[in-house]
PDB file of C-alpha atoms in Angstrom:
ATOM      1  CA  UNK A   1      25.957   0.846 -33.681  1.00 54.00           C
ATOM      2  CA  UNK A   2      23.251   2.376 -35.833  1.00 61.00           C
ATOM      3  CA  UNK A   3      22.250   0.449 -38.936  1.00 62.00           C
ATOM      4  CA  UNK A   4      22.535   2.471 -42.111  1.00 55.00           C
ATOM      5  CA  UNK A   5      19.921   2.576 -44.784  1.00 56.00           C
ATOM      6  CA  UNK A   6      20.853   0.502 -47.790  1.00 56.00           C
ATOM      7  CA  UNK A   7      18.999   2.777 -50.165  1.00 60.00           C
ATOM      8  CA  UNK A   8      21.143   5.697 -49.073  1.00 70.00           C
ATOM      9  CA  UNK A   9      24.325   3.767 -49.755  1.00 70.00           C
ATOM     10  CA  UNK A  10      23.047   2.745 -53.171  1.00 72.00           C
ATOM     11  CA  UNK A  11      22.342   6.366 -54.095  1.00 77.00           C
ATOM     12  CA  UNK A  12      25.847   7.348 -53.029  1.00 77.00           C
ATOM     13  CA  UNK A  13      27.375   4.529 -55.083  1.00 75.00           C
ATOM     14  CA  UNK A  14      25.270   5.490 -58.083  1.00 77.00           C
ATOM     15  CA  UNK A  15      26.375   9.119 -57.730  1.00 80.00           C
ATOM     16  CA  UNK A  16      30.047   8.073 -57.622  1.00 78.00           C
ATOM     17  CA  UNK A  17      29.614   5.853 -60.629  1.00 78.00           C
ATOM     18  CA  UNK A  18      27.988   8.697 -62.526  1.00 80.00           C
ATOM     19  CA  UNK A  19      30.845  10.993 -61.490  1.00 79.00           C
ATOM     20  CA  UNK A  20      33.499   8.598 -62.745  1.00 76.00           C
ATOM     21  CA  UNK A  21      31.730   8.225 -66.080  1.00 72.00           C
ATOM     22  CA  UNK A  22      31.317  11.980 -66.405  1.00 70.00           C
ATOM     23  CA  UNK A  23      35.018  12.617 -65.617  1.00 66.00           C
ATOM     24  CA  UNK A  24      36.053  10.341 -68.430  1.00 63.00           C
ATOM     25  CA  UNK A  25      33.763  12.080 -70.913  1.00 62.00           C
ATOM     26  CA  UNK A  26      33.792  15.771 -69.811  1.00 55.00           C
ATOM     27  CA  UNK A  27      36.572  18.298 -69.187  1.00 54.00           C
ATOM     28  CA  UNK A  28      37.628  19.133 -65.585  1.00 52.00           C
ATOM     29  CA  UNK A  29      35.703  22.407 -65.319  1.00 51.00           C
ATOM     30  CA  UNK A  30      32.488  20.684 -66.108  1.00 50.00           C
ATOM     31  CA  UNK A  31      33.315  17.912 -63.676  1.00 47.00           C
ATOM     32  CA  UNK A  32      33.435  20.325 -60.774  1.00 51.00           C
ATOM     33  CA  UNK A  33      30.072  21.799 -61.674  1.00 53.00           C
ATOM     34  CA  UNK A  34      28.575  18.348 -62.110  1.00 53.00           C
ATOM     35  CA  UNK A  35      29.944  17.250 -58.734  1.00 54.00           C
ATOM     36  CA  UNK A  36      28.361  20.251 -57.041  1.00 55.00           C
ATOM     37  CA  UNK A  37      24.973  19.567 -58.607  1.00 58.00           C
ATOM     38  CA  UNK A  38      25.154  15.861 -57.807  1.00 58.00           C
ATOM     39  CA  UNK A  39      25.985  16.613 -54.183  1.00 58.00           C
ATOM     40  CA  UNK A  40      23.173  19.127 -53.997  1.00 55.00           C
ATOM     41  CA  UNK A  41      20.798  16.552 -55.465  1.00 58.00           C
ATOM     42  CA  UNK A  42      21.827  13.924 -52.912  1.00 56.00           C
ATOM     43  CA  UNK A  43      21.487  16.489 -50.114  1.00 53.00           C
ATOM     44  CA  UNK A  44      17.990  17.352 -51.297  1.00 53.00           C
ATOM     45  CA  UNK A  45      17.090  13.703 -51.418  1.00 50.00           C
ATOM     46  CA  UNK A  46      18.295  13.245 -47.857  1.00 51.00           C
ATOM     47  CA  UNK A  47      16.305  16.206 -46.550  1.00 54.00           C
ATOM     48  CA  UNK A  48      13.169  15.258 -48.414  1.00 60.00           C
ATOM     49  CA  UNK A  49      13.151  11.684 -47.157  1.00 63.00           C
ATOM     50  CA  UNK A  50      11.014  11.549 -43.982  1.00 65.00           C
ATOM     51  CA  UNK A  51      12.881   8.467 -42.767  1.00 68.00           C
ATOM     52  CA  UNK A  52      16.289  10.029 -43.187  1.00 64.00           C
ATOM     53  CA  UNK A  53      16.803  10.530 -39.433  1.00 64.00           C
ATOM     54  CA  UNK A  54      14.837   7.481 -38.307  1.00 67.00           C
ATOM     55  CA  UNK A  55      17.793   5.702 -36.760  1.00 67.00           C
ATOM     56  CA  UNK A  56      19.426   8.811 -35.392  1.00 67.00           C
ATOM     57  CA  UNK A  57      19.127   9.319 -31.634  1.00 67.00           C
ATOM     58  CA  UNK A  58      16.701  12.047 -30.588  1.00 75.00           C
ATOM     59  CA  UNK A  59      18.897  13.110 -27.686  1.00 80.00           C
ATOM     60  CA  UNK A  60      22.632  13.006 -27.618  1.00 85.00           C
ATOM     61  CA  UNK A  61      24.542  11.244 -24.860  1.00 88.00           C
ATOM     62  CA  UNK A  62      25.678  14.574 -23.505  1.00 91.00           C
ATOM     63  CA  UNK A  63      22.070  15.796 -23.191  1.00 92.00           C
ATOM     64  CA  UNK A  64      21.041  12.599 -21.403  1.00 92.00           C
ATOM     65  CA  UNK A  65      23.927  12.776 -18.948  1.00 94.00           C
ATOM     66  CA  UNK A  66      23.201  16.447 -18.211  1.00 95.00           C
ATOM     67  CA  UNK A  67      19.543  15.648 -17.617  1.00 94.00           C
ATOM     68  CA  UNK A  68      20.431  12.810 -15.231  1.00 95.00           C
ATOM     69  CA  UNK A  69      22.818  14.985 -13.280  1.00 95.00           C
ATOM     70  CA  UNK A  70      20.196  17.755 -13.015  1.00 95.00           C
ATOM     71  CA  UNK A  71      17.635  15.268 -11.679  1.00 94.00           C
ATOM     72  CA  UNK A  72      20.151  13.936  -9.166  1.00 94.00           C
ATOM     73  CA  UNK A  73      21.020  17.428  -7.955  1.00 92.00           C
ATOM     74  CA  UNK A  74      17.330  18.306  -7.628  1.00 90.00           C
ATOM     75  CA  UNK A  75      16.770  15.169  -5.508  1.00 86.00           C
ATOM     76  CA  UNK A  76      19.679  16.095  -3.246  1.00 84.00           C
ATOM     77  CA  UNK A  77      18.316  19.611  -2.782  1.00 82.00           C
ATOM     78  CA  UNK A  78      14.877  18.257  -1.859  1.00 78.00           C
ATOM     79  CA  UNK A  79      16.321  15.856   0.692  1.00 72.00           C
ATOM     80  CA  UNK A  80      18.460  18.589   2.253  1.00 69.00           C
ATOM     81  CA  UNK A  81      15.399  20.804   2.639  1.00 69.00           C
ATOM     82  CA  UNK A  82      13.656  18.087   4.655  1.00 61.00           C
ATOM     83  CA  UNK A  83      11.229  17.016   1.947  1.00 57.00           C
ATOM     84  CA  UNK A  84      12.224  13.393   2.460  1.00 62.00           C
ATOM     85  CA  UNK A  85      11.027  11.925   5.769  1.00 73.00           C
ATOM     86  CA  UNK A  86      12.674   8.865   7.244  1.00 78.00           C
ATOM     87  CA  UNK A  87      10.737   5.741   8.157  1.00 83.00           C
ATOM     88  CA  UNK A  88      11.340   6.147  11.865  1.00 89.00           C
ATOM     89  CA  UNK A  89       9.978   9.690  11.909  1.00 86.00           C
ATOM     90  CA  UNK A  90       6.907   8.508  10.017  1.00 85.00           C
ATOM     91  CA  UNK A  91       6.395   5.792  12.636  1.00 91.00           C
ATOM     92  CA  UNK A  92       6.783   8.351  15.415  1.00 92.00           C
ATOM     93  CA  UNK A  93       4.183  10.609  13.827  1.00 90.00           C
ATOM     94  CA  UNK A  94       1.725   7.739  13.421  1.00 90.00           C
ATOM     95  CA  UNK A  95       2.276   6.679  17.036  1.00 91.00           C
ATOM     96  CA  UNK A  96       1.594  10.231  18.256  1.00 90.00           C
ATOM     97  CA  UNK A  97      -1.613  10.374  16.230  1.00 87.00           C
ATOM     98  CA  UNK A  98      -2.741   7.052  17.722  1.00 84.00           C
ATOM     99  CA  UNK A  99      -1.949   8.293  21.228  1.00 83.00           C
ATOM    100  CA  UNK A 100      -3.996  11.425  20.612  1.00 81.00           C
ATOM    101  CA  UNK A 101      -6.963   9.302  19.571  1.00 77.00           C
ATOM    102  CA  UNK A 102      -6.828   7.171  22.717  1.00 74.00           C
ATOM    103  CA  UNK A 103      -9.040   8.349  25.562  1.00 68.00           C
ATOM    104  CA  UNK A 104      -7.068  10.080  28.264  1.00 68.00           C
ATOM    105  CA  UNK A 105      -7.540   9.090  31.878  1.00 64.00           C
ATOM    106  CA  UNK A 106      -8.065  12.705  32.964  1.00 66.00           C
ATOM    107  CA  UNK A 107     -10.944  13.105  30.538  1.00 69.00           C
ATOM    108  CA  UNK A 108     -12.467   9.843  31.733  1.00 65.00           C
ATOM    109  CA  UNK A 109     -12.141  10.914  35.353  1.00 66.00           C
ATOM    110  CA  UNK A 110     -13.884  14.232  34.671  1.00 70.00           C
ATOM    111  CA  UNK A 111     -16.725  12.541  32.800  1.00 70.00           C
ATOM    112  CA  UNK A 112     -17.041   9.913  35.543  1.00 68.00           C
ATOM    113  CA  UNK A 113     -17.287  12.603  38.246  1.00 72.00           C
ATOM    114  CA  UNK A 114     -19.984  14.360  36.242  1.00 73.00           C
ATOM    115  CA  UNK A 115     -21.865  11.079  35.895  1.00 72.00           C
ATOM    116  CA  UNK A 116     -21.616  10.423  39.632  1.00 67.00           C
ATOM    117  CA  UNK A 117     -22.851  13.956  40.413  1.00 71.00           C
ATOM    118  CA  UNK A 118     -25.843  13.521  38.121  1.00 73.00           C
ATOM    119  CA  UNK A 119     -26.650  10.116  39.594  1.00 65.00           C
ATOM    120  CA  UNK A 120     -26.171  11.460  43.150  1.00 65.00           C
ATOM    121  CA  UNK A 121     -28.685  14.225  42.548  1.00 67.00           C
ATOM    122  CA  UNK A 122     -31.331  11.777  41.306  1.00 61.00           C
ATOM    123  CA  UNK A 123     -31.305   9.501  44.309  1.00 55.00           C
ATOM    124  CA  UNK A 124     -28.644   8.212  46.656  1.00 52.00           C
ATOM    125  CA  UNK A 125     -30.328   4.889  47.363  1.00 52.00           C
ATOM    126  CA  UNK A 126     -30.391   3.874  43.702  1.00 51.00           C
ATOM    127  CA  UNK A 127     -26.662   4.517  43.344  1.00 49.00           C
ATOM    128  CA  UNK A 128     -25.605   1.860  45.887  1.00 55.00           C
ATOM    129  CA  UNK A 129     -24.118  -1.282  44.455  1.00 57.00           C
ATOM    130  CA  UNK A 130     -24.406  -4.786  45.673  1.00 57.00           C
ATOM    131  CA  UNK A 131     -20.997  -6.078  46.774  1.00 58.00           C
ATOM    132  CA  UNK A 132     -20.269  -9.759  46.537  1.00 55.00           C
ATOM    133  CA  UNK A 133     -17.062 -11.354  47.787  1.00 57.00           C
ATOM    134  CA  UNK A 134     -16.027 -14.350  45.762  1.00 53.00           C
ATOM    135  CA  UNK A 135     -13.824 -16.812  47.584  1.00 59.00           C
ATOM    136  CA  UNK A 136     -12.091 -19.519  45.601  1.00 53.00           C
ATOM    137  CA  UNK A 137     -13.466 -18.564  42.214  1.00 52.00           C
ATOM    138  CA  UNK A 138     -12.266 -20.220  39.040  1.00 54.00           C
ATOM    139  CA  UNK A 139      -8.668 -19.324  38.349  1.00 54.00           C
ATOM    140  CA  UNK A 140      -6.803 -19.760  35.119  1.00 52.00           C
ATOM    141  CA  UNK A 141      -3.147 -20.701  35.152  1.00 52.00           C
ATOM    142  CA  UNK A 142      -1.531 -18.371  32.643  1.00 52.00           C
ATOM    143  CA  UNK A 143      -3.973 -19.184  29.861  1.00 50.00           C
ATOM    144  CA  UNK A 144      -4.978 -16.097  27.946  1.00 54.00           C
ATOM    145  CA  UNK A 145      -8.011 -17.873  26.519  1.00 55.00           C
ATOM    146  CA  UNK A 146      -9.441 -18.419  29.998  1.00 58.00           C
ATOM    147  CA  UNK A 147     -10.057 -22.164  29.590  1.00 55.00           C
ATOM    148  CA  UNK A 148      -9.831 -24.428  32.589  1.00 63.00           C
ATOM    149  CA  UNK A 149      -7.018 -26.922  32.581  1.00 73.00           C
ATOM    150  CA  UNK A 150      -9.081 -30.034  31.850  1.00 81.00           C
ATOM    151  CA  UNK A 151     -11.501 -28.498  29.347  1.00 84.00           C
ATOM    152  CA  UNK A 152     -11.278 -29.731  25.753  1.00 87.00           C
ATOM    153  CA  UNK A 153      -9.787 -27.357  23.219  1.00 86.00           C
ATOM    154  CA  UNK A 154     -11.959 -26.242  20.329  1.00 84.00           C
ATOM    155  CA  UNK A 155      -8.878 -26.029  18.103  1.00 86.00           C
ATOM    156  CA  UNK A 156      -8.406 -29.792  18.066  1.00 88.00           C
ATOM    157  CA  UNK A 157     -10.772 -32.207  16.353  1.00 90.00           C
ATOM    158  CA  UNK A 158     -11.559 -34.360  19.403  1.00 91.00           C
ATOM    159  CA  UNK A 159     -12.113 -31.334  21.606  1.00 89.00           C
ATOM    160  CA  UNK A 160     -14.361 -29.654  19.062  1.00 90.00           C
ATOM    161  CA  UNK A 161     -16.497 -32.791  18.802  1.00 91.00           C
ATOM    162  CA  UNK A 162     -16.784 -33.101  22.565  1.00 91.00           C
ATOM    163  CA  UNK A 163     -17.686 -29.431  23.005  1.00 89.00           C
ATOM    164  CA  UNK A 164     -20.283 -29.741  20.249  1.00 91.00           C
ATOM    165  CA  UNK A 165     -22.037 -32.657  21.978  1.00 92.00           C
ATOM    166  CA  UNK A 166     -21.935 -30.891  25.371  1.00 90.00           C
ATOM    167  CA  UNK A 167     -23.417 -27.723  23.874  1.00 88.00           C
ATOM    168  CA  UNK A 168     -26.179 -29.690  22.131  1.00 90.00           C
ATOM    169  CA  UNK A 169     -27.086 -31.410  25.437  1.00 90.00           C
ATOM    170  CA  UNK A 170     -27.123 -28.104  27.330  1.00 86.00           C
ATOM    171  CA  UNK A 171     -29.272 -26.531  24.603  1.00 85.00           C
ATOM    172  CA  UNK A 172     -31.851 -29.303  24.930  1.00 88.00           C
ATOM    173  CA  UNK A 173     -31.980 -28.946  28.734  1.00 87.00           C
ATOM    174  CA  UNK A 174     -32.499 -25.178  28.440  1.00 84.00           C
ATOM    175  CA  UNK A 175     -35.317 -25.643  25.924  1.00 84.00           C
ATOM    176  CA  UNK A 176     -37.099 -28.128  28.206  1.00 87.00           C
ATOM    177  CA  UNK A 177     -36.688 -25.870  31.258  1.00 86.00           C
ATOM    178  CA  UNK A 178     -40.096 -24.651  32.512  1.00 86.00           C
ATOM    179  CA  UNK A 179     -38.785 -21.267  33.647  1.00 84.00           C
ATOM    180  CA  UNK A 180     -37.283 -20.635  30.192  1.00 83.00           C
ATOM    181  CA  UNK A 181     -40.541 -21.573  28.477  1.00 84.00           C
ATOM    182  CA  UNK A 182     -42.491 -19.065  30.595  1.00 87.00           C
ATOM    183  CA  UNK A 183     -40.179 -16.058  30.100  1.00 84.00           C
ATOM    184  CA  UNK A 184     -37.143 -16.712  27.899  1.00 80.00           C
ATOM    185  CA  UNK A 185     -35.648 -13.206  28.045  1.00 80.00           C
ATOM    186  CA  UNK A 186     -35.762 -12.989  31.841  1.00 80.00           C
ATOM    187  CA  UNK A 187     -33.905 -16.292  32.108  1.00 81.00           C
ATOM    188  CA  UNK A 188     -31.318 -15.143  29.587  1.00 76.00           C
ATOM    189  CA  UNK A 189     -30.722 -11.979  31.611  1.00 79.00           C
ATOM    190  CA  UNK A 190     -30.219 -14.005  34.791  1.00 81.00           C
ATOM    191  CA  UNK A 191     -27.764 -16.364  33.100  1.00 77.00           C
ATOM    192  CA  UNK A 192     -25.785 -13.441  31.675  1.00 78.00           C
ATOM    193  CA  UNK A 193     -25.645 -11.754  35.092  1.00 79.00           C
ATOM    194  CA  UNK A 194     -24.426 -14.958  36.723  1.00 79.00           C
ATOM    195  CA  UNK A 195     -21.705 -15.464  34.120  1.00 74.00           C
ATOM    196  CA  UNK A 196     -20.493 -11.862  34.284  1.00 72.00           C
ATOM    197  CA  UNK A 197     -20.114 -12.026  38.075  1.00 70.00           C
TER     198      UNK A 197
END
């Protein structure tokens, strides 16, 4: 409930008190004219006061409810027109965009054939590859990390320590290697080739 101004109530009470005093003293015709002027004075005071409507609501309840219903109806119209997109359709669109970005096998095949044609025109002997058959190579048993079964794990403290000492020893042996001291980059290339095969 809205709190009323006390000053306003006091002015009303003062006006009533003045009216009762004037009715006792003056005849009835003058009372009516005095009442009209007193009411006009109080009305002027209410209009002149800038805080007269301070506690009054700016919008009525009816206006608020109409505004809410209009917003709700507008939202329904937008959703019926297809403005709102569901999460699944957004996911589908994103997936399609990702698939479009991925290289297609047909495109790769065409570019590979062009590369082979260019290389074939340069020289057929340079294009031959060395084929090596590996029998009994290192196999991993279902490990995605590719570690051998008995190798220490770097994720555990003991394994990390052990791997650190092994790596330090191997580093020292490589540094003292005569072939590495003569041409370090050539040795690195050979080691990389051996590991990749």
